[in-house]
Short mmCIF file of C-alpha atoms and ligand atoms in Angstrom, two decimals:
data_model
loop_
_atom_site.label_atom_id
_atom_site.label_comp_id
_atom_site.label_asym_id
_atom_site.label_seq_id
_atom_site.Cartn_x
_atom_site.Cartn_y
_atom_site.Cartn_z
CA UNK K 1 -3.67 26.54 8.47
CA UNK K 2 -4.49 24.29 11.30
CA UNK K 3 -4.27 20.45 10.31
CA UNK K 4 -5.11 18.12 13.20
CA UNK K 5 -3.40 14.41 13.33
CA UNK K 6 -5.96 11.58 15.01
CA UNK K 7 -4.44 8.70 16.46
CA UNK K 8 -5.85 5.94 14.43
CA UNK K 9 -8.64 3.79 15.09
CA UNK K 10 -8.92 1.11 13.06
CA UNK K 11 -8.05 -2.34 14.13
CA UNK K 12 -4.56 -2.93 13.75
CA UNK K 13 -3.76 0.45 12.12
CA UNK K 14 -0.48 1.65 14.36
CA UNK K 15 0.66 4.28 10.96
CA UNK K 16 0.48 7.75 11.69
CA UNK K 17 -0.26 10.04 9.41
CA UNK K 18 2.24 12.96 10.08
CA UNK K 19 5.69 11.77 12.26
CA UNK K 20 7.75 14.53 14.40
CA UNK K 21 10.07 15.00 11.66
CA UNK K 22 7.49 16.28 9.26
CA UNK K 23 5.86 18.49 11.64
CA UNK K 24 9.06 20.32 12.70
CA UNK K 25 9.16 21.11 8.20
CA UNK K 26 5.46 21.99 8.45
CA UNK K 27 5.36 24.22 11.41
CA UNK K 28 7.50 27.09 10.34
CA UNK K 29 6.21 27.13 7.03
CA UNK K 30 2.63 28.34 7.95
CA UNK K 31 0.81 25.14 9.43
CA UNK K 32 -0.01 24.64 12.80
CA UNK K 33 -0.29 20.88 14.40
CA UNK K 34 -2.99 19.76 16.38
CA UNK K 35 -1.59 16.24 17.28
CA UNK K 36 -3.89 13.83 19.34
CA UNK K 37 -2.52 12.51 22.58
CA UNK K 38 -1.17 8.77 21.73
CA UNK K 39 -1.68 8.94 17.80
CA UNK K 40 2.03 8.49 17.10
CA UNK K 41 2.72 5.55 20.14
CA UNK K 42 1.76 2.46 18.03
CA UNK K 43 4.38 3.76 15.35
CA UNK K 44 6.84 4.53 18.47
CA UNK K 45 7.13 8.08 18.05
CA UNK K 46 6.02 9.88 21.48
CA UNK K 47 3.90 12.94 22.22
CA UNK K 48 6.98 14.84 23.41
CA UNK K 49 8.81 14.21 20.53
CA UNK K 50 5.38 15.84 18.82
CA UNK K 51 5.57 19.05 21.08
CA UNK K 52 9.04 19.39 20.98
CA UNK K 53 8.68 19.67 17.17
CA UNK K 54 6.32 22.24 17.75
CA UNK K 55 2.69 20.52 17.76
CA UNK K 56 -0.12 21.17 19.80
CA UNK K 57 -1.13 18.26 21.66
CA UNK K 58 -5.14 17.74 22.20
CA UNK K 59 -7.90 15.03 23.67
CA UNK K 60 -9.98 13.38 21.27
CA UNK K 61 -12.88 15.65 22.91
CA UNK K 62 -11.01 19.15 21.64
CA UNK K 63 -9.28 17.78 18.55
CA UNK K 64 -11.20 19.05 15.72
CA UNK K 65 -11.74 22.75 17.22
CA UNK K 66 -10.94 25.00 14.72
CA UNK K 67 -9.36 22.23 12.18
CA UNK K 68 -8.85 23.23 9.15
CA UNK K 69 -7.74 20.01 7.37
CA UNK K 70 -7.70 16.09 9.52
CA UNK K 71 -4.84 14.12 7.96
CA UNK K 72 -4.69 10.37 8.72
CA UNK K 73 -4.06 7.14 7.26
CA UNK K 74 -7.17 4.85 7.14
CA UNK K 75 -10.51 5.78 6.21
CA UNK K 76 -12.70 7.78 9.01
CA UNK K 77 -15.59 5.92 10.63
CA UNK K 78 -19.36 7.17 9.79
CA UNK K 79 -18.99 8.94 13.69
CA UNK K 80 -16.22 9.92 12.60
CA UNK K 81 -17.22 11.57 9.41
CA UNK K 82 -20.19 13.39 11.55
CA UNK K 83 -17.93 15.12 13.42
CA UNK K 84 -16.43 17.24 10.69
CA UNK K 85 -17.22 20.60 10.07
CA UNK K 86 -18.25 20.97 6.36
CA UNK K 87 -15.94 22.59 4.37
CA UNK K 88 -12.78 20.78 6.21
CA UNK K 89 -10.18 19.38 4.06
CA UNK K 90 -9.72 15.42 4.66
CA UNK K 91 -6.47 14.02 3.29
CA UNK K 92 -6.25 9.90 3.87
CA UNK K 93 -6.11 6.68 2.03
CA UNK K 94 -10.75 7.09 1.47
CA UNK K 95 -10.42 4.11 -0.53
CA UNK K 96 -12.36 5.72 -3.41
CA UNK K 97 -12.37 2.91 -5.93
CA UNK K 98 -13.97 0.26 -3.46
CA UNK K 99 -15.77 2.46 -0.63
CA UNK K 100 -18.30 4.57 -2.71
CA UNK K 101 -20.69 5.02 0.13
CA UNK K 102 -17.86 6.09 2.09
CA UNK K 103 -17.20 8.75 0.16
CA UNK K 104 -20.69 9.47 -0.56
CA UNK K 105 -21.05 10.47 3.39
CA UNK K 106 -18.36 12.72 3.09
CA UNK K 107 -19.49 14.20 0.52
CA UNK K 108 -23.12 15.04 1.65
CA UNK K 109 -21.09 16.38 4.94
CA UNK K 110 -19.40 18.45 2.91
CA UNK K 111 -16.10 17.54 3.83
CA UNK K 112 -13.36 18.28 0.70
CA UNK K 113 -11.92 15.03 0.68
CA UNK K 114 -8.57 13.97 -0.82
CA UNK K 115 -7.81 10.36 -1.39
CA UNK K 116 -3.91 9.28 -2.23
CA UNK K 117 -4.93 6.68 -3.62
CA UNK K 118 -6.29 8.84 -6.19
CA UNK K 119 -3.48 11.40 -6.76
CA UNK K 120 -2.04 10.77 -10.27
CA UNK K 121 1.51 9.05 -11.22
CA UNK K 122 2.92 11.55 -12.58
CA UNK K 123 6.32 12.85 -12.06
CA UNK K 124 5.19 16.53 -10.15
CA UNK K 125 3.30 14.51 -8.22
CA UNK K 126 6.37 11.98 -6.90
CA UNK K 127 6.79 13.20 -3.58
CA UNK K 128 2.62 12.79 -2.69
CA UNK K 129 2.31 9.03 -3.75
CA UNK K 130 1.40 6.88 -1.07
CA UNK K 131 0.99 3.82 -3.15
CA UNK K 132 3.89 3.54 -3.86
CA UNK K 133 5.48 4.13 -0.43
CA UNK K 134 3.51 1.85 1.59
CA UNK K 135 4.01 -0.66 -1.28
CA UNK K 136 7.81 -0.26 -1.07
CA UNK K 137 7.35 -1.55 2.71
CA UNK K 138 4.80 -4.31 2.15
CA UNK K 139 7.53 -5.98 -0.43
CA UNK K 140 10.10 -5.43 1.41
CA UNK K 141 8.47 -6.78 4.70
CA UNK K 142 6.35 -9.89 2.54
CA UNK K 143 10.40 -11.18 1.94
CA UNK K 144 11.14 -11.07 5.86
CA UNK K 145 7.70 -12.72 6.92
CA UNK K 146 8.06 -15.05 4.21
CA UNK K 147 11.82 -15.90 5.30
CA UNK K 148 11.09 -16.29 8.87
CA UNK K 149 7.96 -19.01 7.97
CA UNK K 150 9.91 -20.82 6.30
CA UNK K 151 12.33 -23.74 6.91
CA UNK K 152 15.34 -22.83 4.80
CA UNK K 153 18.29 -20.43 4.59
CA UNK K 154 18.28 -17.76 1.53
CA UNK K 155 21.92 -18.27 0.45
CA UNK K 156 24.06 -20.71 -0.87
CA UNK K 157 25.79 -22.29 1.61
CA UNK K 158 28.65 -24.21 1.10
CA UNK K 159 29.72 -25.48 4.45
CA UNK K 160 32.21 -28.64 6.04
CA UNK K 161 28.70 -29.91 6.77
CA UNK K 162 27.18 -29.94 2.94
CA UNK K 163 25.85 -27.36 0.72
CA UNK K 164 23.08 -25.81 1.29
CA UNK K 165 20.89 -24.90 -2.10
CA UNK K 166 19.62 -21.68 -2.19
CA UNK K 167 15.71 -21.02 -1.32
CA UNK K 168 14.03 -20.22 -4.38
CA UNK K 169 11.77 -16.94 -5.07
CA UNK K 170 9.26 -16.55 -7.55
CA UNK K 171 7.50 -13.09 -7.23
CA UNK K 172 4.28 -12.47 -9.27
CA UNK K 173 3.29 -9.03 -10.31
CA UNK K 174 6.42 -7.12 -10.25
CA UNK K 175 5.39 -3.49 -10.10
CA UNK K 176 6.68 -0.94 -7.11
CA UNK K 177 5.89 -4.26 -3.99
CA UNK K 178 7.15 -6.89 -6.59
CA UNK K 179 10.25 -5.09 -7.83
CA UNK K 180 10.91 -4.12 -4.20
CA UNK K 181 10.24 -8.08 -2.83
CA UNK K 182 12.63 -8.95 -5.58
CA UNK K 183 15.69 -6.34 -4.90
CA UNK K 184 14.86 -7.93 -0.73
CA UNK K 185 14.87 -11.68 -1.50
CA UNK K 186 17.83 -11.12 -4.02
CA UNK K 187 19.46 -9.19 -1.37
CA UNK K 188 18.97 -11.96 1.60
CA UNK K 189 20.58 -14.49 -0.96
CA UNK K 190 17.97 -16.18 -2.96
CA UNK K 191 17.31 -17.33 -6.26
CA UNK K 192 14.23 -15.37 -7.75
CA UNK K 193 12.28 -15.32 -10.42
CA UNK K 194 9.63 -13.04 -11.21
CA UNK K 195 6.49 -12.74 -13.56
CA UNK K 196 3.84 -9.66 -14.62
CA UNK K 197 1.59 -9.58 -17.55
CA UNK K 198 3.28 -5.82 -18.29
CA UNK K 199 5.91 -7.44 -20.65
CA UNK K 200 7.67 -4.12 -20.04
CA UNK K 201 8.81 -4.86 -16.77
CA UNK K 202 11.08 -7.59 -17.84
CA UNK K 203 14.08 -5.36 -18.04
CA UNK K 204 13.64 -4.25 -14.85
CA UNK K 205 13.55 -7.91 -12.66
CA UNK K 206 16.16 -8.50 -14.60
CA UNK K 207 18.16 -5.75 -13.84
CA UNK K 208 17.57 -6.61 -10.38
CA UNK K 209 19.05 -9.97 -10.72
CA UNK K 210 15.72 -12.16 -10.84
CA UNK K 211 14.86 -14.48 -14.00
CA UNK K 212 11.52 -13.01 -15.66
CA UNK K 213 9.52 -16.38 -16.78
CA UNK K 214 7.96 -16.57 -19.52
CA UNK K 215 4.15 -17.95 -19.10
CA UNK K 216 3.38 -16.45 -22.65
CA UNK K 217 0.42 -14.70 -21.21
CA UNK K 218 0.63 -10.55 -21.95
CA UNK K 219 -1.48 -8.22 -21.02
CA UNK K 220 -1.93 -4.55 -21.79
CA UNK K 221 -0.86 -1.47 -19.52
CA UNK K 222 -3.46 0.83 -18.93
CA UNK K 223 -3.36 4.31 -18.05
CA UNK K 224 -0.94 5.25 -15.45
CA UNK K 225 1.03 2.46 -16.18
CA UNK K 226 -1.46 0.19 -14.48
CA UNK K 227 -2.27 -3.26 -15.34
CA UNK K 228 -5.36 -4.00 -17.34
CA UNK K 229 -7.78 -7.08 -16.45
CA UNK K 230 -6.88 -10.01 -18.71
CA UNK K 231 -9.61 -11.76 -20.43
CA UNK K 232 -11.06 -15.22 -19.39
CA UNK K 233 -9.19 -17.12 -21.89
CA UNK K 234 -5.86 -15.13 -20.57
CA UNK K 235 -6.67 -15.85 -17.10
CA UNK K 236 -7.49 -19.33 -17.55
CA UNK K 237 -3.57 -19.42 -19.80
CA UNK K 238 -2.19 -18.00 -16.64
CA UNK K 239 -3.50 -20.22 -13.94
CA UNK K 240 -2.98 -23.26 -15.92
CA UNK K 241 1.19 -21.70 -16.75
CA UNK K 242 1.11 -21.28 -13.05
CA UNK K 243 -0.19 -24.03 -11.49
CA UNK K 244 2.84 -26.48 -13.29
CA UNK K 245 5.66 -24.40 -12.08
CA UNK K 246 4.44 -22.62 -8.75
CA UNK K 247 5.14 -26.41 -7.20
CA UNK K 248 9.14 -25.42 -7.98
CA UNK K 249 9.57 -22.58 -5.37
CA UNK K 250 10.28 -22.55 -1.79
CA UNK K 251 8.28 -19.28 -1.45
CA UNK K 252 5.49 -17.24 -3.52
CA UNK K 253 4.95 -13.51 -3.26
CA UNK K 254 2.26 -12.13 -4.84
CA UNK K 255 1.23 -8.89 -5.62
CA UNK K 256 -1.07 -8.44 -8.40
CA UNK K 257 -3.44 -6.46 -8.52
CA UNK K 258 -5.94 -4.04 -11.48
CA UNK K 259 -6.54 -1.05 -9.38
CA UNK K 260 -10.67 -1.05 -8.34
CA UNK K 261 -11.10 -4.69 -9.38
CA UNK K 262 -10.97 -8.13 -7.11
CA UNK K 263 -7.37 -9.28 -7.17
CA UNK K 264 -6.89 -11.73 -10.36
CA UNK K 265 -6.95 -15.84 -9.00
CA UNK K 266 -3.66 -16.82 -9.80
CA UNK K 267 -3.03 -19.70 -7.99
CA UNK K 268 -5.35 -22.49 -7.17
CA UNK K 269 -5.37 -24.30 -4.56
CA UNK K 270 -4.46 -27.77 -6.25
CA UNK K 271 -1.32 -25.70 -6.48
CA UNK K 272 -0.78 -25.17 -3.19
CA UNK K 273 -1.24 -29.19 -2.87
CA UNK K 274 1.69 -29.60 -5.05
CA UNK K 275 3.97 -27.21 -3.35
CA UNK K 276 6.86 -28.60 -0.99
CA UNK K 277 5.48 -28.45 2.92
CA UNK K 278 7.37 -25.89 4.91
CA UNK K 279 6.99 -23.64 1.71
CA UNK K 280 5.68 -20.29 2.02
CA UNK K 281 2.84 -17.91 0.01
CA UNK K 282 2.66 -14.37 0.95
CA UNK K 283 -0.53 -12.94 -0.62
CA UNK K 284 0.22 -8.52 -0.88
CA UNK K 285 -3.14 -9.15 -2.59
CA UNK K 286 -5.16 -10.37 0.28
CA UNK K 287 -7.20 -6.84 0.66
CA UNK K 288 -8.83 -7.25 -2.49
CA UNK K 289 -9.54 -11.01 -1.92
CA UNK K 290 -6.23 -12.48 -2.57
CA UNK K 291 -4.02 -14.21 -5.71
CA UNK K 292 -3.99 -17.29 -4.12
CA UNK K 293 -7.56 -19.30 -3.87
CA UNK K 294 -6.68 -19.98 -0.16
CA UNK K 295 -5.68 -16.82 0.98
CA UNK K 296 -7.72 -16.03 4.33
CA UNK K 297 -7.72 -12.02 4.13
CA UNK K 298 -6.69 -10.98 7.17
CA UNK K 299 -5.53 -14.18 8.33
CA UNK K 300 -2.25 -16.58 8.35
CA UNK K 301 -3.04 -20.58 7.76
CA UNK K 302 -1.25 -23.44 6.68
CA UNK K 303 -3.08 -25.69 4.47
CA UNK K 304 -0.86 -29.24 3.57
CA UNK K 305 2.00 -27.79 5.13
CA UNK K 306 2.11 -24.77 2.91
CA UNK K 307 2.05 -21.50 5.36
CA UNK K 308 -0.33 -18.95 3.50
CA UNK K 309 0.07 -15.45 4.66
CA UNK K 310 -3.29 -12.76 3.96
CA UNK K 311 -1.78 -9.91 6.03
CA UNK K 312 -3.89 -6.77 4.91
CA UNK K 313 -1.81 -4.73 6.60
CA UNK K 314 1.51 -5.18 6.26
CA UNK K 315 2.68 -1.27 6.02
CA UNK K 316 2.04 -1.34 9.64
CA UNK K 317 4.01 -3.82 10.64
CA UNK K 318 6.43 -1.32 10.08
CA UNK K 319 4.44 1.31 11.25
CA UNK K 320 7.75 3.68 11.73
CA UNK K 321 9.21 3.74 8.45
CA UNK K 322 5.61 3.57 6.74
CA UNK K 323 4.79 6.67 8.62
CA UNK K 324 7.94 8.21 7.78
CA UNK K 325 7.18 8.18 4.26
CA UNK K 326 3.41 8.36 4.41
CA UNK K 327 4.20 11.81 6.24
CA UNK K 328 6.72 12.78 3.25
CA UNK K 329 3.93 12.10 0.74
CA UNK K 330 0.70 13.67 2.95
CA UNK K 331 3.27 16.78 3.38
CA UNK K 332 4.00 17.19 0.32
CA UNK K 333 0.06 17.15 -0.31
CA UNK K 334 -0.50 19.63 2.05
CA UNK K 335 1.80 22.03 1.10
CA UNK K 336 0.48 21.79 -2.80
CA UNK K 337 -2.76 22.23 -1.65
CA UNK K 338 -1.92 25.45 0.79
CA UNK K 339 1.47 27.33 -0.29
CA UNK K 340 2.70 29.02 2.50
CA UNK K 341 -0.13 27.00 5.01
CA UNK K 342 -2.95 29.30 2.86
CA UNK K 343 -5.68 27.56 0.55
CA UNK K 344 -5.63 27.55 -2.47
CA UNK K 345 -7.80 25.02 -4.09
CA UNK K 346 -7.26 24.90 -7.94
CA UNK K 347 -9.67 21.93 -9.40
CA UNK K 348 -8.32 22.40 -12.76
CA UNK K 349 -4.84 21.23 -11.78
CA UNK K 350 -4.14 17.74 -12.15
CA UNK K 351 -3.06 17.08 -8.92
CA UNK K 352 -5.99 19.01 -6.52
CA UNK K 353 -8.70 17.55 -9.52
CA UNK K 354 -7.17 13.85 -9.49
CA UNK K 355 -7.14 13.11 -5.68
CA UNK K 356 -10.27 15.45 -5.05
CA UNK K 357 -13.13 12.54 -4.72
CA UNK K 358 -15.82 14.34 -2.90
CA UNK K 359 -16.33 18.07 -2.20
CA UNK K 360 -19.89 19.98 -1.27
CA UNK K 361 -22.30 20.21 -3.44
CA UNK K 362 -23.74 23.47 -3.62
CA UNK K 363 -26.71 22.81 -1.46
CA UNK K 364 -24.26 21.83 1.25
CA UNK K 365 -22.14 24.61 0.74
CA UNK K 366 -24.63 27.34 0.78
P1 LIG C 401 -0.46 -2.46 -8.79
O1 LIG C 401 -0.24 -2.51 -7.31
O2 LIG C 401 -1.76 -1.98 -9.31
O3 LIG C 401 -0.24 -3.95 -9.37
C1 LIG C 401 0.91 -4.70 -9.04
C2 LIG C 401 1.41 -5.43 -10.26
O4 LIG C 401 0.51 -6.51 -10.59
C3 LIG C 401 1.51 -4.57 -11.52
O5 LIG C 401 2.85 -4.57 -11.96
C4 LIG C 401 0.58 -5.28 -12.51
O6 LIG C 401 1.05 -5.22 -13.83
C5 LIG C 401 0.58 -6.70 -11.97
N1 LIG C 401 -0.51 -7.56 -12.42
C6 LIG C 401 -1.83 -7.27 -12.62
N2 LIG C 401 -2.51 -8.37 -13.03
C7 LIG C 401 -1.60 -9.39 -13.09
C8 LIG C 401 -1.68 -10.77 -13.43
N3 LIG C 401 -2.82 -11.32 -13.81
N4 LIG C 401 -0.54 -11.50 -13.38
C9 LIG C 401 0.64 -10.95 -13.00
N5 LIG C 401 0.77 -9.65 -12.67
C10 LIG C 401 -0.33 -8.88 -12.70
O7 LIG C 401 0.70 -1.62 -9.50
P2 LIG C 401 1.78 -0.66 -8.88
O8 LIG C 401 2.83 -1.41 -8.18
O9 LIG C 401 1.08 0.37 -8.12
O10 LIG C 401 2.44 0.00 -10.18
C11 LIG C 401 1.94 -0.12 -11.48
C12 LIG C 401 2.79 0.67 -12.43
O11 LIG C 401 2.75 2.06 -12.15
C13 LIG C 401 4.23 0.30 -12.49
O12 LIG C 401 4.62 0.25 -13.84
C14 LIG C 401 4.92 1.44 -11.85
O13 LIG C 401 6.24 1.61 -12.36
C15 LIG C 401 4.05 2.57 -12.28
N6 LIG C 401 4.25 3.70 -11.38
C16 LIG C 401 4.50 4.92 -11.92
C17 LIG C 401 4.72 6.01 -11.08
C18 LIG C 401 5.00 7.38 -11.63
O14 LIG C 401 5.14 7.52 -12.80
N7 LIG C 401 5.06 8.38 -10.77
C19 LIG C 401 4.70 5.84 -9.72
C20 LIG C 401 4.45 4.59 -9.21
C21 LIG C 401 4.22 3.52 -10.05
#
């Protein structure tokens, strides 16, 4: 099967979506790589590193001769789109919950798109989930951009010069970026504490050393272990729970999110008027408009002294390791979808049916 790698366009996208590594497991196992010139340089892997691994390497101009599936990371332009030959398999995150018309192009081009966003949590599927990769990075990297803005050490310091408290943590929304921005901040020194309206996730902040608090607002887990969308009179419990102790910490990470919904308001900004200045937000939630009423998506500000980060990118600030694993998980896609580099599309398994989100109709196929 030939699967061809584009170097990314999108603004500030420096992932790739298949690293040297993975195409040195891919190549003798019935997959040839067609690897654009440059795609791996923002992510600091070289196209000699990509041929000695055994890719092709190819101009934008010849790329897509003979492809059989594109991989990548963000979404493909509408040019883009037009440029596939129906019947091409398209693996990427297609945002499927949020970009319907997006998809709806593909679709009517007859493109067999897979989004990981959309391949199921469950355990055979492990090794394909995106989500949960690139949100291991973004809380582990929300901890470092959150310790570098501020003005204060992590750790308890006891030194001939004074003590030095420790900066204090509070994490909200503690699923796969929380529990990771909790293990980094613990890690780095700090006291943390942690909150999620999954009351199952208690045991786990606590087993990573962080204090759950208790705002006495629960929610209910959804399918896939998901989050579901509290009710007004929750919401309005939260914000109000919030909004008296968010004032205590040093630094706020949040991450909560209800997958194909605007990210829940969680902190207002007479909140952020009470915090200390030199304090920190980082908002994990800024793509889907942000937990914090003055995130600026996209943007860093400081607003009373309060730095509020709205990064919607933050996987590729590490664009290495992010692409490391995003090639792990778009491998291990591959490979399920053609054994041996053959496919063999089965939409009644749960895997192929889950992440499938467009695929020609018949018109389009005939
Ligand atoms: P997510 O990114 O959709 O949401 C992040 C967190 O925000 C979640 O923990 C959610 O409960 C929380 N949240 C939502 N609304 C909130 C609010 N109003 N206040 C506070 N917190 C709020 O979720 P995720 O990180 O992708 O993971 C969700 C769950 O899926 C987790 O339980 C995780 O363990 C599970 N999961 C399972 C598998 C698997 O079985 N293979 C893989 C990955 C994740």
């Amino acid at each position: 099967m030939r699967v061809v790698v584009p170097r990314e366009a999108a603004p500030g996208e420096g992932r790739v979506a298949l690293v040297p590594d993975s195409v040195g497991r891919l190549a003798p196992v019935g997959f040839e790589i067609v690897v654009e010139r440059g795609a791996g340089a923002a992510a600091g892997f070289p196209d000699e590193d990509y041929a000695n691994a055994g890719a092709m390497l190819s101009e934008r101009s010849a790329l897509l001769e003979g492809a059989e599936a594109i991989v990548r990371v963000a979404r493909p332009s509408a040019d883009e789109v037009a440029a596939i030959a129906p019947g091409t398999v398209l693996i990427g995150f297609l945002a499927p919950l949020t970009e319907a018309e997006g998809i709806e192009r593909l679709r009517r081009q007859g493109v067999v798109a897979f989004a990981m966003e959309s391949v199921p949590r469950i355990t055979r599927a492990q090794s394909m989930d995106a989500l949960s990769s690139q949100a291991t990075v973004s809380g582990y990297k929300a901890v470092l951009i959150a310790a570098d803005r501020v003005q204060k050490m992590f750790p308890l310091l006891m030194t001939a010069a004074g003590t030095i408290a420790p900066a204090k943590v509070l994490v909200i929304g503690a699923g796969v970026a929380g529990l990771q921005a909790i293990a980094t901040a613990r890690r780095l020194g700090a006291v943390v504490s942690a909150f999620d309206v999954r009351p199952a996730v208690k045991e786990q902040v606590e087993s990573l050393g962080a204090r759950f608090v208790e705002l006495g607002v629960h929610g209910e887990e959804g399918e896939g272990g998901y989050a579901k969308e509290l009710t007004p009179e929750q919401h309005a419990a939260q914000q109000a729970a919030l909004e008296e102790r968010v004032p205590d910490f040093d630094i706020v990470i949040t991450t909560a999110l209800v997958p194909g919904r605007p990210a829940p308001r969680l902190i207002p900004a007479s909140a952020v008027g009470q915090m200390r200045p030199g304090s920190c937000i980082v908002d994990l939630a800024a793509e889907a408009g942000g937990n914090c009423e003055l995130t600026n998506p996209g943007q860093e500000i400081v607003r009373d002294g309060v730095t509020i980060v709205g990064f919607t990118n933050i996987p590729s600030l590490m664009a290495a390791d992010a692409s490391r694993l995003y090639a792990r998980n778009v491998s291990a896609l591959l490979q399920h979808l053609a054994p041996g580099g053959e496919l063999a599309l089965d939409f009644d398994d749960d895997i192929t049916g889950g992440a499938c989100v467009a695929r020609p109709t018949e018109e389009v196929a005939a």
